[in-house]
Amino acid sequence: MVKDNGCIFCRIAAGTVPSTKLFEDGEFLCVRDIQPQAKVHLLVIPKENISSLDEAFPVHGHPRHELMGRLLETATKVARQQGLLPEGFRLAINTGRAAGQTVFHLHVHILGGEALGATFA
Ligand SMILES: [Zn+2]
């Protein structure tokens, strides 16, 4: 059970905010982005409240290699399950406000379902 600390993604993980989960296991969940930037725009979210890549790979402390490997694997599996292969999809992890990170709970964006172009949204 995930504790409700006020973070929107923690609330989704805890079930205190209703959501349609496209995927869920003990460690991750997948929902649609509420402000889609592509025809298909999904978020894969670890249930653990890690703020960003900066926390996942700290200067001092334990790097979260295994969790991050499983996060990328889960995103790939979800993208495949959602029919984004073989055409292709993009993963993005915004880190910090200047990069457009708005929720400080680590998540990976899956973008696809159309030709995405060369720029990074
Ligand atoms: Zn959180």
XYZ file of C-alpha atoms and ligand atoms in Angstrom:
122
model
C 0.000 0.000 0.000
C 1.328 3.400 -1.019
C 1.010 6.190 1.532
C -0.931 9.280 0.403
C 1.531 12.163 0.838
C -0.284 14.630 -1.417
C 1.739 13.871 -4.559
C -0.655 13.275 -7.477
C 1.208 10.204 -8.714
C 1.410 8.780 -5.198
C -2.343 9.350 -4.932
C -2.933 7.539 -8.218
C -0.707 4.696 -7.014
C -2.575 4.562 -3.709
C -5.946 4.645 -5.454
C -7.094 7.773 -3.593
C -7.340 9.544 -6.966
C -9.275 7.479 -9.503
C -7.482 6.681 -12.744
C -7.666 4.331 -15.688
C -4.569 2.210 -15.494
C -3.439 0.696 -18.785
C -0.936 -1.411 -16.876
C -0.136 -2.085 -13.244
C 2.115 -4.445 -11.358
C 3.643 -4.321 -7.902
C 6.205 -1.710 -8.866
C 4.844 0.419 -11.743
C 1.645 1.715 -13.267
C 0.735 3.285 -16.597
C -1.874 5.985 -17.242
C -2.649 8.374 -20.105
C -1.200 11.893 -19.860
C -4.064 14.334 -19.200
C -2.455 16.865 -21.578
C -1.391 14.659 -24.490
C 1.439 15.927 -26.689
C 1.017 13.133 -29.243
C -1.795 10.900 -30.493
C -0.677 8.361 -27.884
C 0.877 9.865 -24.739
C 1.266 7.582 -21.756
C 3.109 7.846 -18.462
C 4.869 4.959 -16.750
C 5.274 5.741 -13.070
C 7.166 3.852 -10.372
C 4.954 3.510 -7.297
C 7.916 4.523 -5.144
C 8.086 8.289 -4.691
C 11.429 9.118 -6.305
C 11.472 12.789 -7.311
C 13.561 12.628 -10.490
C 16.612 11.104 -12.190
C 18.659 13.343 -9.902
C 17.383 11.312 -6.959
C 17.502 7.970 -8.812
C 21.214 8.488 -9.523
C 22.453 10.624 -6.634
C 25.941 12.056 -6.316
C 26.139 10.325 -2.944
C 24.125 7.231 -2.266
C 22.869 4.147 -4.012
C 22.091 4.367 -7.741
C 18.789 2.747 -8.687
C 20.066 0.727 -11.635
C 17.681 -2.179 -11.225
C 14.570 -0.022 -10.820
C 15.511 2.127 -13.817
C 16.170 -0.954 -15.931
C 12.769 -2.344 -15.042
C 11.180 1.077 -15.708
C 12.540 1.124 -19.278
C 11.582 -2.507 -19.767
C 8.046 -1.810 -18.541
C 7.720 1.240 -20.810
C 8.841 -0.834 -23.788
C 6.419 -3.643 -22.961
C 3.525 -1.187 -22.523
C 4.385 0.556 -25.807
C 4.429 -2.808 -27.569
C 1.160 -3.841 -25.924
C -0.426 -0.544 -27.015
C 0.511 -1.259 -30.640
C 3.303 1.305 -30.944
C 5.695 -1.249 -32.437
C 6.976 -1.772 -35.034
C 6.152 1.830 -36.083
C 8.021 3.295 -33.143
C 7.694 5.371 -30.022
C 9.682 7.909 -28.015
C 10.496 7.860 -24.313
C 11.180 11.098 -22.449
C 12.120 11.735 -18.823
C 12.001 15.426 -17.974
C 14.339 16.296 -15.134
C 13.900 19.669 -13.444
C 11.665 22.659 -14.137
C 13.708 23.956 -17.076
C 13.142 20.619 -18.805
C 9.399 20.838 -18.242
C 9.112 18.514 -15.258
C 5.863 19.507 -13.538
C 5.294 16.535 -11.225
C 8.280 15.796 -9.012
C 7.687 12.082 -8.915
C 9.768 10.244 -11.502
C 7.882 9.196 -14.634
C 8.686 8.301 -18.217
C 6.592 9.648 -21.073
C 5.721 7.305 -23.929
C 4.911 9.229 -27.113
C 3.716 7.628 -30.302
C 0.794 6.732 -32.504
C 1.902 9.181 -35.189
C 5.057 10.462 -36.869
C 6.715 12.527 -34.144
C 9.164 14.621 -36.118
C 12.707 15.438 -35.174
C 12.118 17.942 -32.364
C 11.832 16.928 -28.745
C 8.654 18.175 -27.145
Zn 4.758 10.791 -5.481
